Amino acid sequence: MMKLALFAGDGIGTEVSSEAVSVLKFVLDENGAAYEIEEGLVGGASYDEYKNPITEKALKLAKESDAVIFGAVGGPKWESLPIALRPEKALLTLRYELGLYANLRPAKIYDELIDASPLKKEIVSGTDMMIVRELTGGIYFGQPRGVFDMEDGQKKGVNTLVYTTNEIKRIAKIAFEIARKRRKRVLSVDKANVLESTELWRQVVAAVSKDYPDVELSNMYVDNCSMQLIRQPKSFDVIVTTNMFGDILSDESSMVAGSIGMLPSASLNGKKGMYEPIHGSAPDIAGQNKANPLAAILSVAMMLRYSFDMDNLAAAIEKAVERVIKKGYRTLDIYSNSAGTKLIGTKEMGKAVISELKDVEARA
Ligand code: IPM
Ligand code: MG
């Protein structure tokens, strides 16, 4: 029995995860898989109800599940709350409490969506990379942190960038394992010319690479990497990096891939994982049936692959998404008014994916 928790969250999070769950149920039912999906409140939705972005009950549900499907959290309504009560805190708590140290963010361009990227066609065409972001360490969680009073009456804001050998080792291993199944290249991104913690990062990644002689390792400083991502995105295979650098570089890579509405993610601790689109709650278009559910749908495909070893079902969903794109169906974020394309809404996009899945089955 697959035990799944569903945290749809705020804004378009609810709309896109509802389509993702429909697609998931369809493939699981067709294949006679036994599953159970329990919903929980997180983010602003939970704050409104309990004055807390994530309750013990929600956390317990997540801990007792095999995998978590996550929509998106946040919105202007909660922006002035203290950091500890903001919707984003739910995400950080789940990552930390579930030990989800490995964040996988694939960024791949679909040929048909090349026009959706703000970059030139010849630059982005062929881009296919995987960002492996460390997710439970670094400056996001390091101590000390806070805003402190100084003797002279000023205040001092403090965050700490800290990494231990073991934290670096385990994320490096994940990156090398993934590279083995791809083009066998790992790029480790750091700021080792300035920051000691990432000097250690570079050393430990190099040591781990000795166990992977078949995978080529290179290093880059993060400032240079952010430039190369725009200059030659197709040169990247697997990028492994720290929590904050990964946060920034993955947003950048989403533009290379066309739209942030297309990119899924997995956050893993062994087989246990949380799966979410990398986009946020997009309050400006929430509730209007405009959001692109494909990132959320591709996230459940990642769930089937990484938490349940159902590679064939994952591939079927990915194939269906490709075909829907090929057929010209577009949500607003990827619509370019070119010949043969059709602007549709969130729900229609979800249905289009399911009907492709039915089609493939009918032909098999
Ligand atoms: C992300 C987001 C989060 C992060 C925020 C919402 C806390 O930007 O998943 O990339 O910074 O990790
Ligand atoms: Mg981010």
CSV table of C-alpha atoms and ligand atoms in Angstrom, one decimal:
chain,number,residue,atom,x,y,z
A,1,MET,CA,0.0,0.0,0.0
A,2,MET,CA,1.4,3.4,-1.0
A,3,LYS,CA,0.7,5.9,1.7
A,4,LEU,CA,0.7,9.4,0.3
A,5,ALA,CA,0.3,12.8,1.9
A,6,LEU,CA,-1.1,15.7,-0.1
A,7,PHE,CA,-0.3,19.2,0.9
A,8,ALA,CA,-1.8,21.4,-1.8
A,9,GLY,CA,-1.0,24.7,0.1
A,10,ASP,CA,-1.9,28.1,-1.3
A,11,GLY,CA,-2.7,30.0,-4.5
A,12,ILE,CA,-2.2,27.9,-7.6
A,13,GLY,CA,-0.8,25.1,-5.4
A,14,THR,CA,-4.3,23.7,-5.0
A,15,GLU,CA,-5.2,23.9,-8.7
A,16,VAL,CA,-2.1,22.3,-10.0
A,17,SER,CA,-1.9,19.5,-7.4
A,18,SER,CA,-5.5,18.6,-8.0
A,19,GLU,CA,-4.6,17.9,-11.7
A,20,ALA,CA,-1.5,16.1,-10.7
A,21,VAL,CA,-3.5,13.8,-8.3
A,22,SER,CA,-6.0,13.1,-11.1
A,23,VAL,CA,-3.2,12.0,-13.4
A,24,LEU,CA,-1.6,9.9,-10.6
A,25,LYS,CA,-4.9,8.2,-9.7
A,26,PHE,CA,-5.5,7.4,-13.3
A,27,VAL,CA,-2.2,5.6,-13.8
A,28,LEU,CA,-2.3,3.9,-10.4
A,29,ASP,CA,-5.9,2.7,-11.0
A,30,GLU,CA,-5.1,1.4,-14.5
A,31,ASN,CA,-2.3,-0.6,-13.0
A,32,GLY,CA,-4.2,-1.9,-10.0
A,33,ALA,CA,-1.8,-0.3,-7.5
A,34,ALA,CA,-3.1,0.1,-3.9
A,35,TYR,CA,-2.7,3.6,-2.5
A,36,GLU,CA,-4.1,5.9,0.0
A,37,ILE,CA,-4.0,9.7,-0.2
A,38,GLU,CA,-4.5,11.8,2.9
A,39,GLU,CA,-4.7,15.6,2.7
A,40,GLY,CA,-3.2,18.0,5.1
A,41,LEU,CA,-3.0,21.8,5.6
A,42,VAL,CA,0.2,23.7,5.2
A,43,GLY,CA,1.3,27.3,4.5
A,44,GLY,CA,-1.0,30.2,4.6
A,45,ALA,CA,-4.0,27.9,4.5
A,46,SER,CA,-2.8,26.3,7.8
A,47,TYR,CA,-1.9,29.7,9.3
A,48,ASP,CA,-5.4,31.0,8.7
A,49,GLU,CA,-6.9,27.9,10.4
A,50,TYR,CA,-4.3,27.4,13.3
A,51,LYS,CA,-2.1,30.5,13.4
A,52,ASN,CA,0.7,28.1,12.4
A,53,PRO,CA,2.1,27.3,8.9
A,54,ILE,CA,2.5,23.6,9.8
A,55,THR,CA,1.0,21.8,12.7
A,56,GLU,CA,2.2,18.7,14.6
A,57,LYS,CA,-0.6,16.8,13.0
A,58,ALA,CA,0.5,17.8,9.4
A,59,LEU,CA,4.1,16.9,10.3
A,60,LYS,CA,3.0,13.5,11.7
A,61,LEU,CA,1.0,12.8,8.5
A,62,ALA,CA,4.1,13.6,6.4
A,63,LYS,CA,6.4,11.4,8.6
A,64,GLU,CA,4.0,8.5,8.4
A,65,SER,CA,3.7,8.7,4.6
A,66,ASP,CA,5.9,7.1,2.0
A,67,ALA,CA,5.9,10.3,-0.1
A,68,VAL,CA,4.5,13.8,0.1
A,69,ILE,CA,2.9,15.6,-2.8
A,70,PHE,CA,3.3,19.3,-2.3
A,71,GLY,CA,1.7,22.2,-4.2
A,72,ALA,CA,3.0,25.7,-3.3
A,73,VAL,CA,2.8,28.0,-0.4
A,74,GLY,CA,2.8,31.7,0.3
A,75,GLY,CA,1.1,34.9,-0.8
A,76,PRO,CA,0.9,38.6,-0.1
A,77,LYS,CA,-1.7,38.0,2.7
A,78,TRP,CA,1.0,36.5,4.9
A,79,GLU,CA,4.1,38.4,3.8
A,80,SER,CA,4.3,40.7,6.8
A,81,LEU,CA,4.2,37.8,9.3
A,82,PRO,CA,7.4,37.1,11.3
A,83,ILE,CA,9.7,34.6,9.4
A,84,ALA,CA,8.8,31.7,11.8
A,85,LEU,CA,5.1,32.0,11.0
A,86,ARG,CA,5.3,32.6,7.2
A,87,PRO,CA,4.0,29.9,4.8
A,88,GLU,CA,7.5,29.2,3.6
A,89,LYS,CA,8.3,27.9,7.1
A,90,ALA,CA,6.2,24.9,6.3
A,91,LEU,CA,8.4,23.9,3.5
A,92,LEU,CA,11.6,24.4,5.4
A,93,THR,CA,10.2,22.4,8.4
A,94,LEU,CA,9.1,19.5,6.2
A,95,ARG,CA,12.5,19.4,4.5
A,96,TYR,CA,14.4,19.5,7.8
A,97,GLU,CA,12.1,17.2,9.8
A,98,LEU,CA,12.0,14.6,7.0
A,99,GLY,CA,15.7,14.9,6.4
A,100,LEU,CA,15.2,15.6,2.7
A,101,TYR,CA,18.8,16.5,2.0
A,102,ALA,CA,18.8,15.9,-1.7
A,103,ASN,CA,16.9,18.2,-4.0
A,104,LEU,CA,16.7,17.1,-7.6
A,105,ARG,CA,15.7,19.8,-10.1
A,106,PRO,CA,15.8,18.8,-13.7
A,107,ALA,CA,15.7,21.5,-16.3
A,108,LYS,CA,15.1,20.3,-19.8
A,109,ILE,CA,13.9,22.2,-22.8
A,110,TYR,CA,11.1,20.8,-24.9
A,111,ASP,CA,11.8,21.6,-28.6
A,112,GLU,CA,8.3,22.9,-29.1
A,113,LEU,CA,8.7,25.4,-26.2
A,114,ILE,CA,11.9,26.9,-27.3
A,115,ASP,CA,10.1,30.2,-28.1
A,116,ALA,CA,8.9,30.4,-24.5
A,117,SER,CA,12.5,30.9,-23.3
A,118,PRO,CA,13.7,34.5,-23.3
A,119,LEU,CA,17.1,33.2,-24.6
A,120,LYS,CA,18.0,32.7,-28.3
A,121,LYS,CA,16.9,29.4,-29.8
A,122,GLU,CA,20.4,28.3,-30.8
A,123,ILE,CA,21.6,28.8,-27.2
A,124,VAL,CA,18.9,26.9,-25.4
A,125,SER,CA,18.1,24.1,-27.9
A,126,GLY,CA,19.3,20.8,-26.5
A,127,THR,CA,19.5,21.9,-22.9
A,128,ASP,CA,19.1,19.0,-20.5
A,129,MET,CA,20.6,19.3,-17.0
A,130,MET,CA,19.9,18.2,-13.5
A,131,ILE,CA,20.6,20.4,-10.5
A,132,VAL,CA,21.3,18.5,-7.3
A,133,ARG,CA,20.8,21.0,-4.5
A,134,GLU,CA,21.8,20.3,-0.9
A,135,LEU,CA,18.6,21.0,1.0
A,136,THR,CA,18.9,20.6,4.8
A,137,GLY,CA,22.2,22.3,5.5
A,138,GLY,CA,24.2,25.4,4.6
A,139,ILE,CA,23.1,28.9,5.3
A,140,TYR,CA,19.4,28.0,5.4
A,141,PHE,CA,19.9,26.1,8.7
A,142,GLY,CA,23.2,27.1,10.1
A,143,GLN,CA,23.6,28.4,13.7
A,144,PRO,CA,23.9,31.1,15.0
A,145,ARG,CA,21.1,32.9,13.2
A,146,GLY,CA,18.9,35.8,14.1
A,147,VAL,CA,18.8,39.5,14.6
A,148,PHE,CA,20.8,40.6,17.7
A,149,ASP,CA,21.2,43.8,19.6
A,150,MET,CA,24.6,45.3,19.6
A,151,GLU,CA,26.1,47.3,22.5
A,152,ASP,CA,26.2,50.5,20.5
A,153,GLY,CA,22.4,50.3,19.9
A,154,GLN,CA,22.7,49.0,16.3
A,155,LYS,CA,21.3,45.6,15.3
A,156,LYS,CA,23.1,42.8,13.7
A,157,GLY,CA,21.6,40.2,11.3
A,158,VAL,CA,23.3,36.9,11.3
A,159,ASN,CA,23.2,33.7,9.3
A,160,THR,CA,25.8,31.0,9.2
A,161,LEU,CA,27.1,29.0,6.2
A,162,VAL,CA,28.2,25.7,7.6
A,163,TYR,CA,28.8,22.3,6.0
A,164,THR,CA,30.3,19.1,7.6
A,165,THR,CA,32.2,16.4,5.7
A,166,ASN,CA,29.3,13.9,5.9
A,167,GLU,CA,26.7,16.4,4.7
A,168,ILE,CA,28.8,17.1,1.6
A,169,LYS,CA,29.7,13.4,1.1
A,170,ARG,CA,26.1,12.2,0.9
A,171,ILE,CA,24.9,14.9,-1.5
A,172,ALA,CA,28.0,14.3,-3.7
A,173,LYS,CA,27.2,10.6,-3.9
A,174,ILE,CA,23.7,11.3,-5.1
A,175,ALA,CA,25.1,13.6,-7.8
A,176,PHE,CA,27.6,11.0,-9.0
A,177,GLU,CA,24.9,8.2,-9.0
A,178,ILE,CA,22.6,10.4,-11.1
A,179,ALA,CA,25.4,11.3,-13.5
A,180,ARG,CA,26.0,7.6,-14.1
A,181,LYS,CA,22.6,7.3,-15.5
A,182,ARG,CA,23.0,10.4,-17.7
A,183,ARG,CA,26.0,11.9,-19.6
A,184,LYS,CA,28.5,11.0,-16.8
A,185,ARG,CA,29.5,14.6,-15.9
A,186,VAL,CA,29.3,16.3,-12.6
A,187,LEU,CA,30.0,20.0,-12.1
A,188,SER,CA,30.4,21.0,-8.5
A,189,VAL,CA,29.6,24.7,-7.9
A,190,ASP,CA,31.1,26.6,-4.9
A,191,LYS,CA,32.7,29.9,-3.9
A,192,ALA,CA,35.9,28.2,-2.7
A,193,ASN,CA,38.0,31.3,-3.6
A,194,VAL,CA,36.3,33.2,-0.7
A,195,LEU,CA,34.4,30.9,1.6
A,196,GLU,CA,36.1,28.2,3.7
A,197,SER,CA,33.0,26.1,4.0
A,198,THR,CA,32.8,25.7,0.3
A,199,GLU,CA,36.6,25.1,0.1
A,200,LEU,CA,35.8,22.0,2.2
A,201,TRP,CA,32.9,21.3,-0.1
A,202,ARG,CA,35.3,21.2,-3.1
A,203,GLN,CA,37.7,18.9,-1.3
A,204,VAL,CA,35.1,16.4,-0.2
A,205,VAL,CA,33.4,16.3,-3.6
A,206,ALA,CA,36.8,15.5,-5.1
A,207,ALA,CA,37.4,12.7,-2.6
A,208,VAL,CA,34.0,11.2,-3.3
A,209,SER,CA,34.7,11.3,-7.0
A,210,LYS,CA,37.5,8.8,-6.6
A,211,ASP,CA,34.8,6.2,-6.2
A,212,TYR,CA,33.3,7.2,-9.5
A,213,PRO,CA,36.2,7.0,-12.0
A,214,ASP,CA,33.7,6.7,-14.9
A,215,VAL,CA,32.2,10.1,-14.1
A,216,GLU,CA,34.1,13.3,-15.0
A,217,LEU,CA,34.2,15.9,-12.2
A,218,SER,CA,34.8,19.6,-12.8
A,219,ASN,CA,34.4,22.7,-10.5
A,220,MET,CA,33.1,26.2,-11.0
A,221,TYR,CA,32.6,29.3,-8.9
A,222,VAL,CA,29.0,30.2,-8.5
A,223,ASP,CA,29.4,33.6,-10.1
A,224,ASN,CA,30.9,32.1,-13.2
A,225,CYS,CA,28.3,29.3,-13.3
A,226,SER,CA,25.5,31.8,-13.3
A,227,MET,CA,27.1,33.4,-16.4
A,228,GLN,CA,27.8,30.1,-18.2
A,229,LEU,CA,24.2,28.9,-17.6
A,230,ILE,CA,23.1,31.8,-19.9
A,231,ARG,CA,26.0,31.5,-22.2
A,232,GLN,CA,26.0,27.8,-22.9
A,233,PRO,CA,23.3,26.0,-21.0
A,234,LYS,CA,23.6,22.8,-23.1
A,235,SER,CA,27.1,22.3,-21.7
A,236,PHE,CA,25.7,21.2,-18.3
A,237,ASP,CA,24.8,17.7,-17.2
A,238,VAL,CA,24.7,17.3,-13.4
A,239,ILE,CA,25.3,20.3,-11.2
A,240,VAL,CA,25.8,19.7,-7.5
A,241,THR,CA,25.8,22.6,-5.2
A,242,THR,CA,24.9,24.1,-1.8
A,243,ASN,CA,21.5,25.0,-0.5
A,244,MET,CA,21.5,28.7,-1.4
A,245,PHE,CA,23.5,28.5,-4.6
A,246,GLY,CA,21.1,25.7,-5.7
A,247,ASP,CA,18.1,27.9,-4.9
A,248,ILE,CA,19.4,30.7,-7.1
A,249,LEU,CA,20.8,28.6,-10.0
A,250,SER,CA,17.7,26.5,-10.3
A,251,ASP,CA,15.5,29.6,-10.8
A,252,GLU,CA,18.0,30.7,-13.5
A,253,SER,CA,17.9,27.3,-15.2
A,254,SER,CA,14.1,27.5,-15.3
A,255,MET,CA,14.3,30.4,-17.7
A,256,VAL,CA,16.7,28.5,-19.9
A,257,ALA,CA,14.2,25.7,-20.0
A,258,GLY,CA,11.4,28.0,-21.1
A,259,SER,CA,8.9,28.3,-18.3
A,260,ILE,CA,9.1,27.7,-14.6
A,261,GLY,CA,5.7,26.2,-15.0
A,262,MET,CA,7.3,23.1,-16.6
A,263,LEU,CA,9.8,22.2,-13.9
A,264,PRO,CA,9.2,19.5,-11.3
A,265,SER,CA,11.4,18.6,-8.3
A,266,ALA,CA,12.1,15.8,-5.9
A,267,SER,CA,13.4,16.2,-2.4
A,268,LEU,CA,14.8,12.9,-1.1
A,269,ASN,CA,16.0,11.1,1.9
A,270,GLY,CA,16.5,7.6,0.5
A,271,LYS,CA,13.2,6.4,-0.9
A,272,LYS,CA,11.2,8.9,1.1
A,273,GLY,CA,10.5,12.0,-0.8
A,274,MET,CA,8.5,15.2,-1.2
A,275,TYR,CA,7.5,16.2,-4.7
A,276,GLU,CA,6.6,19.7,-5.8
A,277,PRO,CA,6.7,21.9,-8.8
A,278,ILE,CA,9.5,24.4,-8.5
A,279,HIS,CA,7.2,27.4,-9.1
A,280,GLY,CA,5.5,29.2,-6.3
A,281,SER,CA,1.9,29.9,-5.5
A,282,ALA,CA,1.5,32.7,-8.1
A,283,PRO,CA,-1.2,34.6,-6.3
A,284,ASP,CA,-1.7,36.9,-9.3
A,285,ILE,CA,-3.3,34.1,-11.3
A,286,ALA,CA,-4.7,31.9,-8.5
A,287,GLY,CA,-8.2,30.7,-8.8
A,288,GLN,CA,-8.5,31.6,-12.5
A,289,ASN,CA,-7.8,28.2,-14.1
A,290,LYS,CA,-4.7,29.7,-15.8
A,291,ALA,CA,-1.8,27.9,-14.0
A,292,ASN,CA,0.3,25.3,-15.8
A,293,PRO,CA,-0.2,22.0,-14.0
A,294,LEU,CA,2.6,20.2,-16.0
A,295,ALA,CA,5.3,20.8,-13.4
A,296,ALA,CA,3.1,19.3,-10.7
A,297,ILE,CA,2.2,16.4,-13.0
A,298,LEU,CA,5.9,15.8,-13.8
A,299,SER,CA,6.6,15.9,-10.1
A,300,VAL,CA,4.3,12.9,-9.5
A,301,ALA,CA,6.1,11.2,-12.3
A,302,MET,CA,9.3,11.8,-10.3
A,303,MET,CA,7.6,10.4,-7.2
A,304,LEU,CA,6.7,7.1,-9.0
A,305,ARG,CA,10.3,6.8,-10.2
A,306,TYR,CA,12.2,7.8,-7.0
A,307,SER,CA,10.0,6.6,-4.2
A,308,PHE,CA,8.3,3.6,-5.7
A,309,ASP,CA,10.6,2.4,-8.5
A,310,MET,CA,7.6,2.5,-10.9
A,311,ASP,CA,9.8,3.8,-13.8
A,312,ASN,CA,7.4,2.6,-16.5
A,313,LEU,CA,4.5,4.6,-15.1
A,314,ALA,CA,6.8,7.7,-14.6
A,315,ALA,CA,7.9,7.4,-18.2
A,316,ALA,CA,4.3,7.0,-19.4
A,317,ILE,CA,3.4,10.3,-17.7
A,318,GLU,CA,6.4,12.1,-19.1
A,319,LYS,CA,5.7,10.7,-22.6
A,320,ALA,CA,2.1,11.9,-22.3
A,321,VAL,CA,3.2,15.4,-21.3
A,322,GLU,CA,5.5,15.5,-24.3
A,323,ARG,CA,2.7,14.5,-26.6
A,324,VAL,CA,0.4,17.1,-25.2
A,325,ILE,CA,3.0,19.7,-25.9
A,326,LYS,CA,3.6,18.3,-29.4
A,327,LYS,CA,-0.1,18.6,-30.1
A,328,GLY,CA,0.1,22.3,-29.3
A,329,TYR,CA,-1.8,22.6,-26.1
A,330,ARG,CA,-0.5,25.5,-24.1
A,331,THR,CA,-1.3,27.2,-20.8
A,332,LEU,CA,-0.7,31.0,-20.7
A,333,ASP,CA,2.9,30.8,-19.4
A,334,ILE,CA,4.0,28.7,-22.4
A,335,TYR,CA,1.7,30.2,-25.0
A,336,SER,CA,3.2,32.1,-27.9
A,337,ASN,CA,0.4,32.3,-30.4
A,338,SER,CA,2.3,30.4,-33.1
A,339,ALA,CA,0.5,28.2,-35.6
A,340,GLY,CA,-1.0,25.0,-34.3
A,341,THR,CA,-1.1,26.0,-30.7
A,342,LYS,CA,-4.1,26.2,-28.5
A,343,LEU,CA,-4.5,28.2,-25.3
A,344,ILE,CA,-6.1,26.1,-22.6
A,345,GLY,CA,-6.7,26.2,-18.8
A,346,THR,CA,-5.3,24.3,-15.9
A,347,LYS,CA,-8.1,21.7,-15.8
A,348,GLU,CA,-8.1,21.2,-19.6
A,349,MET,CA,-4.3,20.6,-19.5
A,350,GLY,CA,-4.8,17.9,-16.8
A,351,LYS,CA,-7.5,16.3,-18.9
A,352,ALA,CA,-5.3,16.4,-22.0
A,353,VAL,CA,-2.6,14.5,-20.2
A,354,ILE,CA,-5.0,11.8,-19.1
A,355,SER,CA,-6.5,11.4,-22.5
A,356,GLU,CA,-2.9,10.9,-23.9
A,357,LEU,CA,-2.4,8.2,-21.3
A,358,LYS,CA,-5.6,6.6,-22.4
A,359,ASP,CA,-4.5,6.8,-26.0
A,360,VAL,CA,-1.2,5.2,-25.4
A,361,GLU,CA,-2.9,2.4,-23.6
A,362,ALA,CA,-5.4,1.9,-26.4
A,363,ARG,CA,-2.6,1.5,-28.9
A,364,ALA,CA,-0.5,-0.9,-26.7
B,1,IPM,C1,12.6,27.0,-3.4
B,1,IPM,C2,12.0,28.2,-2.7
B,1,IPM,C3,12.2,28.0,-1.2
B,1,IPM,C4,13.6,28.0,-1.0
B,1,IPM,C5,11.5,29.1,-0.4
B,1,IPM,C6,10.0,29.2,-0.8
B,1,IPM,C7,11.6,28.9,1.1
B,1,IPM,O1,12.6,29.4,-3.2
B,1,IPM,O2,12.1,25.9,-3.1
B,1,IPM,O3,13.5,27.1,-4.3
B,1,IPM,O4,14.3,29.1,-0.8
B,1,IPM,O5,14.2,26.9,-0.9
B,2,MG,MG,13.8,29.0,-4.9
